[in-house]
Tab-separated table of N, CA and C and ligand atoms in Angstrom:
chain	number	residue	atom	x	y	z
G	631	MET	N	114.079	138.711	174.098
G	631	MET	CA	114.532	138.553	175.238
G	631	MET	C	113.732	137.823	175.600
G	632	PHE	N	114.358	136.784	176.703
G	632	PHE	CA	114.853	135.896	177.375
G	632	PHE	C	114.101	136.251	179.125
G	633	ARG	N	113.845	135.406	179.468
G	633	ARG	CA	112.291	136.160	180.163
G	633	ARG	C	113.325	135.577	181.517
G	634	SER	N	113.064	135.767	182.903
G	634	SER	CA	113.167	135.941	183.910
G	634	SER	C	112.914	133.514	184.603
G	635	GLY	N	113.808	133.513	185.317
G	635	GLY	CA	113.652	131.911	185.931
G	635	GLY	C	111.850	132.593	186.507
G	636	SER	N	111.760	133.155	187.483
G	636	SER	CA	110.739	133.190	188.014
G	636	SER	C	109.680	133.525	186.861
G	637	PHE	N	109.908	134.400	185.774
G	637	PHE	CA	108.274	134.013	184.700
G	637	PHE	C	108.643	132.400	184.407
G	638	VAL	N	109.676	131.890	183.968
G	638	VAL	CA	109.469	130.684	182.758
G	638	VAL	C	108.782	130.164	183.963
G	639	ALA	N	109.049	129.679	185.364
G	639	ALA	CA	108.904	129.208	186.389
G	639	ALA	C	107.125	128.919	186.462
G	640	GLU	N	106.669	129.702	186.171
G	640	GLU	CA	104.517	130.111	185.931
G	640	GLU	C	104.205	129.513	184.802
G	641	HIS	N	104.704	128.600	183.932
G	641	HIS	CA	104.957	127.582	183.518
G	641	HIS	C	105.279	126.550	183.469
G	642	ILE	N	105.016	125.827	184.019
G	642	ILE	CA	106.603	124.879	184.634
G	642	ILE	C	105.244	123.492	185.974
G	643	ASP	N	105.378	122.724	185.603
G	643	ASP	CA	104.540	122.370	186.807
G	643	ASP	C	104.334	120.914	186.922
G	644	PRO	N	105.399	120.675	188.363
G	644	PRO	CA	105.151	121.178	189.719
G	644	PRO	C	107.061	122.080	189.906
G	645	VAL	N	106.642	122.952	189.772
G	645	VAL	CA	108.075	123.525	190.350
G	645	VAL	C	107.931	123.373	192.225
G	646	THR	N	109.425	123.254	192.501
G	646	THR	CA	109.903	123.829	193.881
G	646	THR	C	110.944	124.911	193.613
G	647	ASP	N	111.549	125.428	194.064
G	647	ASP	CA	112.235	126.399	194.763
G	647	ASP	C	113.230	126.983	194.382
G	648	ASP	N	114.234	125.653	194.428
G	648	ASP	CA	115.046	125.080	193.975
G	648	ASP	C	114.984	124.827	192.980
G	649	GLN	N	114.362	124.820	191.973
G	649	GLN	CA	113.908	124.755	190.640
G	649	GLN	C	114.302	125.874	189.611
G	650	VAL	N	114.315	126.828	190.722
G	650	VAL	CA	114.731	128.301	190.505
G	650	VAL	C	115.739	129.067	189.408
G	651	GLN	N	115.892	129.323	188.453
G	651	GLN	CA	117.205	129.674	188.058
G	651	GLN	C	116.607	131.333	187.637
G	652	PRO	N	118.511	131.446	187.678
G	652	PRO	CA	118.353	133.037	187.658
G	652	PRO	C	117.915	132.786	185.959
G	653	ASN	N	117.797	132.468	185.127
G	653	ASN	CA	117.333	132.587	183.700
G	653	ASN	C	116.399	131.654	183.412
G	654	GLY	N	115.850	131.124	183.686
G	654	GLY	CA	115.674	129.876	184.080
G	654	GLY	C	114.983	128.719	184.426
G	655	VAL	N	114.910	127.073	184.351
G	655	VAL	CA	113.610	126.814	185.740
G	655	VAL	C	114.367	125.530	184.331
G	656	ASP	N	115.647	124.874	185.554
G	656	ASP	CA	115.535	123.599	185.906
G	656	ASP	C	114.371	122.824	185.858
G	657	LEU	N	114.146	121.414	185.048
G	657	LEU	CA	113.447	119.983	184.570
G	657	LEU	C	114.088	119.021	185.518
G	658	THR	N	113.043	118.480	185.737
G	658	THR	CA	113.837	116.777	186.749
G	658	THR	C	113.944	115.362	185.512
G	659	LEU	N	114.375	113.966	185.984
G	659	LEU	CA	114.640	114.020	184.858
G	659	LEU	C	112.913	112.514	186.070
G	660	GLY	N	112.339	112.319	184.190
G	660	GLY	CA	111.611	111.434	185.274
G	660	GLY	C	110.945	109.909	185.118
G	661	ASP	N	111.618	109.330	183.648
G	661	ASP	CA	112.121	107.894	182.857
G	661	ASP	C	112.630	107.880	181.877
G	662	VAL	N	113.374	106.630	181.614
G	662	VAL	CA	114.451	106.428	180.847
G	662	VAL	C	113.837	105.104	180.132
G	663	LEU	N	113.618	105.753	178.540
G	663	LEU	CA	113.180	104.890	177.509
G	663	LEU	C	113.961	104.853	176.174
G	664	GLU	N	114.401	102.896	175.842
G	664	GLU	CA	115.223	102.872	174.849
G	664	GLU	C	114.665	102.255	173.763
G	665	PRO	N	115.225	102.526	172.310
G	665	PRO	CA	114.711	102.235	170.782
G	665	PRO	C	114.350	101.419	171.044
G	666	ALA	N	113.703	101.144	170.865
G	666	ALA	CA	113.480	98.951	170.388
G	666	ALA	C	113.292	98.167	169.180
G	667	ALA	N	112.595	99.534	167.983
G	667	ALA	CA	112.434	99.250	166.819
G	667	ALA	C	111.896	100.255	165.763
G	668	PRO	N	112.275	100.620	164.578
G	668	PRO	CA	112.403	101.445	163.684
G	668	PRO	C	111.499	102.917	163.688
G	669	GLY	N	111.154	103.731	164.039
G	669	GLY	CA	110.887	105.043	163.700
G	669	GLY	C	110.312	104.839	161.986
G	670	TYR	N	109.643	106.437	162.078
G	670	TYR	CA	109.901	106.906	160.141
G	670	TYR	C	109.992	107.820	160.333
G	671	VAL	N	110.649	108.485	159.609
G	671	VAL	CA	110.149	110.216	159.217
G	671	VAL	C	109.957	110.587	157.622
G	672	GLY	N	109.459	111.182	157.114
G	672	GLY	CA	108.766	111.016	156.075
G	672	GLY	C	108.643	112.308	155.504
G	673	ARG	N	108.152	112.620	154.421
G	673	ARG	CA	107.579	113.664	153.211
G	673	ARG	C	106.010	114.066	153.801
G	674	GLU	N	105.430	113.126	154.288
G	674	GLU	CA	103.928	113.142	155.066
G	674	GLU	C	104.078	113.653	156.596
G	675	GLY	N	103.386	111.483	156.130
G	675	GLY	CA	103.785	111.078	157.558
G	675	GLY	C	105.489	110.671	158.541
G	676	LYS	N	105.154	110.035	159.674
G	676	LYS	CA	106.116	109.394	160.349
G	676	LYS	C	105.507	108.811	161.577
G	677	THR	N	106.709	108.977	162.191
G	677	THR	CA	105.858	107.505	163.374
G	677	THR	C	107.509	107.525	164.645
G	678	VAL	N	106.685	106.863	165.830
G	678	VAL	CA	108.078	107.101	166.680
G	678	VAL	C	108.088	105.724	167.263
G	679	GLY	N	109.028	105.077	166.864
G	679	GLY	CA	109.209	103.804	166.676
G	679	GLY	C	108.811	103.252	168.132
G	680	ALA	N	108.481	101.861	168.423
G	680	ALA	CA	108.672	101.678	170.041
G	680	ALA	C	109.993	101.600	170.811
G	681	ARG	N	109.453	102.413	172.213
G	681	ARG	CA	109.830	102.228	173.048
G	681	ARG	C	110.336	100.438	174.232
G	682	GLU	N	110.980	100.970	174.946
G	682	GLU	CA	110.559	100.455	176.378
G	682	GLU	C	111.329	100.947	177.364
G	683	SER	N	110.444	100.717	178.428
G	683	SER	CA	111.364	101.803	179.587
G	683	SER	C	113.067	100.859	179.953
G	684	ILE	N	113.173	101.389	180.521
G	684	ILE	CA	114.477	101.154	181.338
G	684	ILE	C	113.801	101.304	182.051
G	685	SER	N	114.019	99.814	183.503
G	685	SER	CA	113.482	99.623	185.407
G	685	SER	C	114.847	100.767	185.561
G	686	PRO	N	115.062	101.526	186.514
G	686	PRO	CA	115.332	101.492	187.861
G	686	PRO	C	116.150	101.198	188.729
G	687	VAL	N	117.311	100.643	189.416
G	687	VAL	CA	117.859	99.843	190.167
G	687	VAL	C	116.769	100.189	191.659
G	688	ASP	N	117.613	99.928	192.755
G	688	ASP	CA	117.467	100.872	194.272
G	688	ASP	C	118.693	101.033	194.098
G	689	ALA	N	119.436	102.384	194.773
G	689	ALA	CA	120.413	102.911	195.324
G	689	ALA	C	121.625	101.555	196.125
G	690	GLY	N	120.579	100.782	196.504
G	690	GLY	CA	121.850	100.076	196.953
G	690	GLY	C	122.146	99.231	195.971
G	691	ASP	N	121.491	98.481	194.999
G	691	ASP	CA	122.444	97.846	193.631
G	691	ASP	C	122.911	98.530	193.768
G	692	VAL	N	123.702	99.802	193.066
G	692	VAL	CA	124.842	100.300	192.307
G	692	VAL	C	126.188	100.124	193.314
G	693	ASP	N	126.336	100.419	192.342
G	693	ASP	CA	128.514	100.004	193.142
G	693	ASP	C	128.463	102.085	194.431
G	694	ALA	N	128.739	101.130	195.829
G	694	ALA	CA	128.040	102.205	196.841
G	694	ALA	C	129.353	103.164	196.478
G	695	ASP	N	128.627	104.566	197.028
G	695	ASP	CA	129.295	106.043	197.021
G	695	ASP	C	128.799	106.559	197.947
G	696	ASP	N	129.543	107.978	198.138
G	696	ASP	CA	129.080	108.564	198.785
G	696	ASP	C	127.991	109.604	197.990
G	697	ASP	N	127.688	109.574	197.224
G	697	ASP	CA	126.682	110.701	196.293
G	697	ASP	C	125.483	109.732	196.165
G	698	VAL	N	125.048	108.667	196.454
G	698	VAL	CA	124.516	107.719	196.182
G	698	VAL	C	123.338	107.973	197.405
G	699	VAL	N	122.436	108.241	196.848
G	699	VAL	CA	121.046	108.535	197.882
G	699	VAL	C	120.833	106.980	198.689
G	700	SER	N	121.058	106.922	199.526
G	700	SER	CA	119.779	105.528	199.957
G	700	SER	C	118.389	105.916	199.666
G	701	GLY	N	117.729	104.157	198.858
G	701	GLY	CA	116.459	104.425	199.009
G	701	GLY	C	116.107	104.887	197.730
G	702	ALA	N	117.260	105.226	196.963
G	702	ALA	CA	116.567	106.927	195.793
G	702	ALA	C	116.759	105.426	194.269
G	703	ASP	N	115.412	105.916	193.072
G	703	ASP	CA	115.664	105.132	191.640
G	703	ASP	C	116.602	105.263	191.616
G	704	VAL	N	117.704	104.971	191.043
G	704	VAL	CA	118.400	105.085	189.983
G	704	VAL	C	118.564	104.422	188.528
G	705	PHE	N	119.107	105.026	187.309
G	705	PHE	CA	118.858	104.245	186.149
G	705	PHE	C	120.323	103.687	185.697
G	706	ALA	N	120.567	103.157	185.720
G	706	ALA	CA	122.367	102.776	185.800
G	706	ALA	C	122.679	102.130	184.048
G	707	LEU	N	123.465	103.403	183.227
G	707	LEU	CA	123.267	102.847	181.977
G	707	LEU	C	124.234	103.244	181.081
G	708	ASP	N	123.970	102.104	179.894
G	708	ASP	CA	125.332	102.125	179.788
G	708	ASP	C	125.662	102.654	178.357
G	709	PRO	N	126.185	103.309	177.912
G	709	PRO	CA	126.428	103.981	176.767
G	709	PRO	C	124.990	103.702	175.857
G	710	GLY	N	124.540	104.520	174.499
G	710	GLY	CA	123.811	104.535	173.199
G	710	GLY	C	123.691	105.667	174.199
G	711	GLY	N	121.494	105.391	172.854
G	711	GLY	CA	120.990	106.785	172.668
G	711	GLY	C	119.932	106.302	173.611
G	712	TYR	N	118.935	107.346	174.412
G	712	TYR	CA	118.052	106.837	175.191
G	712	TYR	C	117.294	107.841	175.376
G	713	ILE	N	115.991	107.666	175.288
G	713	ILE	CA	115.250	108.990	175.572
G	713	ILE	C	114.741	108.946	176.628
G	714	LEU	N	114.553	110.545	176.904
G	714	LEU	CA	114.181	110.483	178.441
G	714	LEU	C	113.324	111.444	178.832
G	715	GLN	N	113.072	111.191	179.348
G	715	GLN	CA	110.919	112.113	179.858
G	715	GLN	C	111.357	112.430	180.406
G	716	TYR	N	111.522	113.994	181.069
G	716	TYR	CA	111.044	114.887	182.680
G	716	TYR	C	109.914	114.710	182.846
G	717	ALA	N	109.784	115.876	184.269
G	717	ALA	CA	108.908	114.938	185.147
G	717	ALA	C	108.025	116.114	185.479
G	718	GLU	N	108.368	117.348	184.976
G	718	GLU	CA	107.498	118.013	184.328
G	718	GLU	C	106.340	118.631	183.259
G	719	THR	N	105.035	119.439	184.195
G	719	THR	CA	104.631	119.862	182.441
G	719	THR	C	104.663	120.900	182.014
G	720	ILE	N	105.141	121.268	180.875
G	720	ILE	CA	105.433	122.563	180.453
G	720	ILE	C	104.621	122.825	179.207
G	721	ALA	N	104.146	124.275	179.720
G	721	ALA	CA	103.123	124.743	178.944
G	721	ALA	C	103.727	126.295	178.174
G	722	ILE	N	104.210	126.483	176.502
G	722	ILE	CA	104.741	127.645	176.338
G	722	ILE	C	103.229	128.306	176.140
G	723	PRO	N	103.235	130.365	176.844
G	723	PRO	CA	102.823	130.410	177.146
G	723	PRO	C	103.003	131.348	175.543
G	724	ASP	N	101.835	131.131	175.116
G	724	ASP	CA	101.642	133.339	173.345
G	724	ASP	C	102.905	134.214	174.050
G	725	GLY	N	102.949	134.302	172.173
G	725	GLY	CA	104.517	135.213	172.542
G	725	GLY	C	105.462	134.532	172.490
G	726	HIS	N	105.448	133.734	173.021
G	726	HIS	CA	106.978	132.804	173.685
G	726	HIS	C	107.696	131.773	172.737
G	727	VAL	N	108.750	131.485	172.554
G	727	VAL	CA	109.432	129.862	172.152
G	727	VAL	C	110.033	129.869	173.478
G	728	GLY	N	110.789	128.436	173.424
G	728	GLY	CA	111.145	128.195	174.536
G	728	GLY	C	112.236	127.033	174.282
G	729	PHE	N	113.389	126.868	175.081
G	729	PHE	CA	114.779	126.401	174.286
G	729	PHE	C	115.380	125.650	176.177
G	730	LEU	N	115.835	124.563	175.021
G	730	LEU	CA	116.278	123.991	177.104
G	730	LEU	C	117.833	123.513	176.784
G	731	TYR	N	118.695	123.201	177.488
G	731	TYR	CA	119.764	123.322	177.351
G	731	TYR	C	120.288	122.587	178.421
G	732	PRO	N	121.220	120.742	178.669
G	732	PRO	CA	121.292	120.227	179.540
G	732	PRO	C	122.644	121.323	180.294
G	733	ARG	N	122.099	119.526	182.054
G	733	ARG	CA	122.695	120.535	182.821
G	733	ARG	C	124.376	120.523	182.524
G	734	SER	N	125.488	120.720	182.410
G	734	SER	CA	126.266	120.904	182.109
G	734	SER	C	126.740	119.755	183.156
G	735	THR	N	126.778	119.366	184.320
G	735	THR	CA	127.619	118.440	184.967
G	735	THR	C	126.921	117.240	184.680
G	736	LEU	N	125.657	116.146	182.945
G	736	LEU	CA	125.881	115.389	182.760
G	736	LEU	C	126.965	115.758	181.734
G	737	MET	N	126.822	116.263	180.807
G	737	MET	CA	128.651	116.766	180.129
G	737	MET	C	129.549	116.384	180.173
G	738	ARG	N	129.682	117.062	181.603
G	738	ARG	CA	130.903	116.798	182.281
G	738	ARG	C	130.598	114.928	182.656
G	739	ASN	N	129.966	114.341	182.357
G	739	ASN	CA	129.681	112.342	182.767
G	739	ASN	C	129.696	112.572	181.236
G	740	SER	N	130.544	112.768	180.156
G	740	SER	CA	130.004	112.760	178.646
G	740	SER	C	128.943	112.029	178.667
G	741	CYS	N	128.095	112.345	178.787
G	741	CYS	CA	126.413	112.983	178.584
G	741	CYS	C	125.777	113.800	177.945
G	742	MET	N	125.104	114.024	176.237
G	742	MET	CA	123.849	115.016	175.728
G	742	MET	C	123.024	114.873	176.069
G	743	LEU	N	122.760	115.484	175.925
G	743	LEU	CA	120.814	115.512	175.907
G	743	LEU	C	120.299	116.624	175.571
G	744	ASN	N	120.252	116.106	173.469
G	744	ASN	CA	119.678	116.908	172.967
G	744	ASN	C	117.857	117.515	172.216
G	745	THR	N	118.353	118.564	172.085
G	745	THR	CA	116.551	119.197	172.692
G	745	THR	C	115.964	119.467	170.697
G	746	ALA	N	115.013	120.266	170.610
G	746	ALA	CA	114.299	120.219	169.195
G	746	ALA	C	113.376	121.723	170.039
G	747	VAL	N	113.248	122.243	169.411
G	747	VAL	CA	112.288	123.459	169.392
G	747	VAL	C	110.978	123.233	170.214
G	748	TRP	N	110.646	124.183	171.068
G	748	TRP	CA	109.420	124.165	172.399
G	748	TRP	C	108.841	125.455	171.677
G	749	ASP	N	107.340	125.494	170.661
G	749	ASP	CA	106.771	125.719	170.617
G	749	ASP	C	105.942	126.330	171.001
G	750	ALA	N	105.506	127.545	171.014
G	750	ALA	CA	104.267	128.612	171.113
G	750	ALA	C	103.271	127.885	171.408
G	751	GLY	N	102.442	127.680	172.319
G	751	GLY	CA	101.354	127.003	172.606
G	751	GLY	C	101.109	125.205	173.302
G	752	TYR	N	103.093	124.968	173.202
G	752	TYR	CA	103.134	123.337	173.392
G	752	TYR	C	102.772	123.231	174.825
G	753	GLU	N	101.214	122.362	174.757
G	753	GLU	CA	101.709	121.307	176.516
G	753	GLU	C	101.396	120.703	176.340
G	754	GLY	N	102.986	119.766	177.916
G	754	GLY	CA	103.000	118.783	177.517
G	754	GLY	C	103.370	118.347	178.405
G	755	ARG	N	104.304	116.505	179.044
G	755	ARG	CA	105.265	116.534	179.637
G	755	ARG	C	106.536	115.864	178.560
G	756	GLY	N	107.378	116.881	177.625
G	756	GLY	CA	108.117	115.979	177.263
G	756	GLY	C	109.158	115.490	177.115
G	757	GLU	N	109.901	115.161	175.686
G	757	GLU	CA	110.970	114.244	176.296
G	757	GLU	C	111.888	114.647	175.376
G	758	GLY	N	113.676	114.370	175.543
G	758	GLY	CA	114.943	114.836	175.489
G	758	GLY	C	116.131	113.165	174.897
G	759	LEU	N	116.407	113.645	173.671
G	759	LEU	CA	117.384	112.564	173.660
G	759	LEU	C	118.784	112.325	173.914
G	760	LEU	N	119.124	111.353	175.126
G	760	LEU	CA	119.560	110.795	176.104
G	760	LEU	C	121.042	110.649	175.389
G	761	GLN	N	122.019	110.624	175.040
G	761	GLN	CA	123.029	110.567	174.346
G	761	GLN	C	124.685	110.048	175.374
G	762	VAL	N	124.950	107.929	176.064
G	762	VAL	CA	125.477	108.313	176.552
G	762	VAL	C	126.890	107.795	176.303
G	763	HIS	N	127.728	108.455	176.600
G	763	HIS	CA	129.669	108.344	176.390
G	763	HIS	C	130.238	106.764	177.201
G	764	HIS	N	129.495	107.371	178.073
G	764	HIS	CA	130.641	106.178	178.945
G	764	HIS	C	129.330	106.298	180.147
G	765	PRO	N	129.774	105.129	180.852
G	765	PRO	CA	128.558	104.933	181.859
G	765	PRO	C	128.143	105.888	182.391
G	766	VAL	N	126.363	105.748	183.949
G	766	VAL	CA	126.603	106.458	184.084
G	766	VAL	C	125.180	106.394	185.282
G	767	ARG	N	124.815	106.770	185.885
G	767	ARG	CA	124.179	106.305	187.311
G	767	ARG	C	122.468	107.922	187.080
G	768	LEU	N	121.729	108.248	187.112
G	768	LEU	CA	120.594	108.943	186.922
G	768	LEU	C	119.526	108.765	188.118
G	769	GLU	N	119.321	109.123	189.100
G	769	GLU	CA	118.678	109.660	189.940
G	769	GLU	C	116.313	110.555	189.390
G	770	ARG	N	116.369	108.966	189.349
G	770	ARG	CA	114.820	109.551	189.328
G	770	ARG	C	114.857	110.744	189.545
G	771	GLY	N	113.998	112.192	189.059
G	771	GLY	CA	114.124	113.405	190.333
G	771	GLY	C	115.384	113.930	190.232
G	772	ALA	N	116.627	113.635	189.724
G	772	ALA	CA	117.515	114.668	189.569
G	772	ALA	C	117.248	115.800	188.511
G	773	ARG	N	117.638	116.809	188.531
G	773	ARG	CA	118.050	117.396	188.146
G	773	ARG	C	119.211	118.063	186.502
G	774	VAL	N	118.392	117.915	185.432
G	774	VAL	CA	119.366	117.072	184.385
G	774	VAL	C	118.902	118.259	182.990
G	775	ALA	N	118.539	119.214	182.971
G	775	ALA	CA	118.407	120.308	182.327
G	775	ALA	C	117.097	121.557	183.086
G	776	GLN	N	117.476	122.729	181.552
G	776	GLN	CA	117.055	123.663	181.663
G	776	GLN	C	116.297	124.619	180.983
G	777	LEU	N	115.485	124.928	181.347
G	777	LEU	CA	114.165	125.409	180.357
G	777	LEU	C	114.989	126.659	180.488
G	778	VAL	N	114.497	128.250	179.470
G	778	VAL	CA	114.090	128.996	178.788
G	778	VAL	C	114.079	129.941	178.408
G	779	LEU	N	112.342	130.801	178.429
G	779	LEU	CA	111.503	131.021	177.126
G	779	LEU	C	112.220	132.268	176.599
G	780	ALA	N	111.894	132.339	175.174
G	780	ALA	CA	112.638	133.951	175.224
G	780	ALA	C	111.114	133.963	173.909
G	781	GLU	N	111.105	135.870	174.170
G	781	GLU	CA	109.803	136.575	173.781
G	781	GLU	C	110.090	135.704	171.994
G	782	ALA	N	108.576	135.451	170.967
G	782	ALA	CA	108.814	135.269	170.040
G	782	ALA	C	107.834	135.277	169.366
G	783	ASP	N	107.365	136.253	168.165
G	783	ASP	CA	106.261	136.400	166.967
G	783	ASP	C	106.366	134.910	166.787
G	784	HIS	N	105.512	134.363	166.257
G	784	HIS	CA	104.740	133.741	166.171
G	784	HIS	C	103.343	133.181	165.084
G	785	ALA	N	103.675	132.012	164.367
G	785	ALA	CA	103.185	132.345	163.263
G	785	ALA	C	101.866	130.682	163.563
G	786	GLY	N	100.758	131.238	163.525
G	786	GLY	CA	99.779	131.125	164.965
G	786	GLY	C	100.933	129.975	165.931
G	787	VAL	N	99.719	128.591	166.533
G	787	VAL	CA	100.118	128.354	167.796
G	787	VAL	C	100.399	126.776	167.912
G	788	TYR	N	101.190	125.905	168.462
G	788	TYR	CA	102.093	124.027	168.590
G	788	TYR	C	100.380	123.857	168.252
G	789	ASP	N	100.274	122.540	167.132
G	789	ASP	CA	98.719	121.701	166.872
G	789	ASP	C	99.195	120.698	166.827
G	790	GLY	N	99.988	119.491	166.859
G	790	GLY	CA	100.709	118.937	166.446
G	790	GLY	C	100.538	117.620	166.722
G	791	ASP	N	100.927	116.736	167.163
G	791	ASP	CA	100.811	115.168	167.747
G	791	ASP	C	101.420	115.003	169.048
G	792	TYR	N	102.021	116.370	169.537
G	792	TYR	CA	103.023	115.537	170.659
G	792	TYR	C	101.762	116.864	171.036
G	793	GLN	N	100.748	117.370	171.321
G	793	GLN	CA	100.149	118.623	172.134
G	793	GLN	C	99.715	117.394	173.441
G	794	ARG	N	99.721	118.054	174.194
G	794	ARG	CA	98.932	117.234	175.243
G	794	ARG	C	99.708	115.798	175.849
G	795	GLU	N	100.847	115.493	174.800
G	795	GLU	CA	101.839	114.144	175.483
G	795	GLU	C	101.673	114.709	177.712
G	796	ARG	N	102.048	112.823	176.880
G	796	ARG	CA	101.505	112.875	178.485
G	796	ARG	C	101.462	113.060	179.984
G	797	LEU	N	99.920	114.074	179.697
G	797	LEU	CA	99.330	114.738	181.011
G	797	LEU	C	98.479	113.508	181.345
G	798	GLU	N	97.522	113.467	180.818
G	798	GLU	CA	96.806	111.912	180.845
G	798	GLU	C	98.080	110.751	182.065
G	799	GLU	N	98.768	110.396	181.659
G	799	GLU	CA	99.786	109.100	182.350
G	799	GLU	C	99.402	109.773	184.271
B	871	DUT	O1	113.058	118.667	172.701
B	871	DUT	C1	112.238	118.910	172.590
B	871	DUT	C2	111.948	119.844	171.975
B	871	DUT	C3	110.843	119.741	171.660
B	871	DUT	N1	109.239	119.612	172.243
B	871	DUT	C4	107.892	119.046	171.889
B	871	DUT	C5	107.550	120.427	171.712
B	871	DUT	C6	107.193	121.286	170.757
B	871	DUT	O2	106.313	122.131	170.628
B	871	DUT	C7	106.454	119.415	170.554
B	871	DUT	C8	107.049	118.989	169.473
B	871	DUT	O3	107.425	119.851	168.720
B	871	DUT	P1	108.201	119.885	166.806
B	871	DUT	O4	107.204	120.834	165.935
B	871	DUT	O5	109.824	119.659	166.490
B	871	DUT	O6	107.348	118.822	166.097
B	871	DUT	P2	106.986	118.174	165.285
B	871	DUT	O7	107.865	115.975	164.570
B	871	DUT	O8	108.093	119.071	163.590
B	871	DUT	O9	105.992	117.157	164.910
B	871	DUT	P3	104.365	117.509	164.528
B	871	DUT	O10	104.241	117.939	163.731
B	871	DUT	O11	103.423	116.264	165.693
B	871	DUT	O12	104.357	118.739	166.336
B	871	DUT	O13	107.201	118.924	171.405
B	871	DUT	C9	109.910	117.976	173.032
B	871	DUT	O14	109.246	117.518	173.772
B	871	DUT	N2	111.485	118.390	173.418
């Protein structure tokens, strides 16, 4: 069974009322990174290749548009693959598994957010793969994705390399 948005909100920090949806909680855009060196996925080990931060520009520096809020931090992205870091800390409670879906407005703007499984016991500020197929402008703090939680049996709890990622930043 999938849990309600108000249940999911108990496991997201920080969260505001407007992020809470009927079936999940919207996550917002923290930072955008660009891969700068090859990573490695092996039979045993793995590494995440170096990435470089993309600097946001002031809203006043992108094409004027009624929808762009003055003073906002805006990532002006050309087509390519980027790492999107969520602003919120996510804690997947025991007895659950998390799934994340992109906000449809991203998709309608020719962007896609690819995600993996969120394991029971994981806590951290996670990442997703942002595919940009057409130039787009994304504001820091904008809602970009929605996390849902489903009840699930599990074998142990998450104890991998990404446990507690970016919590001390
Ligand atoms: O889109 C996603 C999906 C999951 N995660 C987090 C939660 C998940 O529990 C953790 C680890 O994911 P996974 O188990 O797939 O990582 P791995 O590549 O198998 O590495 P490790 O074995 O070190 O965990 O990453 C994200 O940040 N983004």
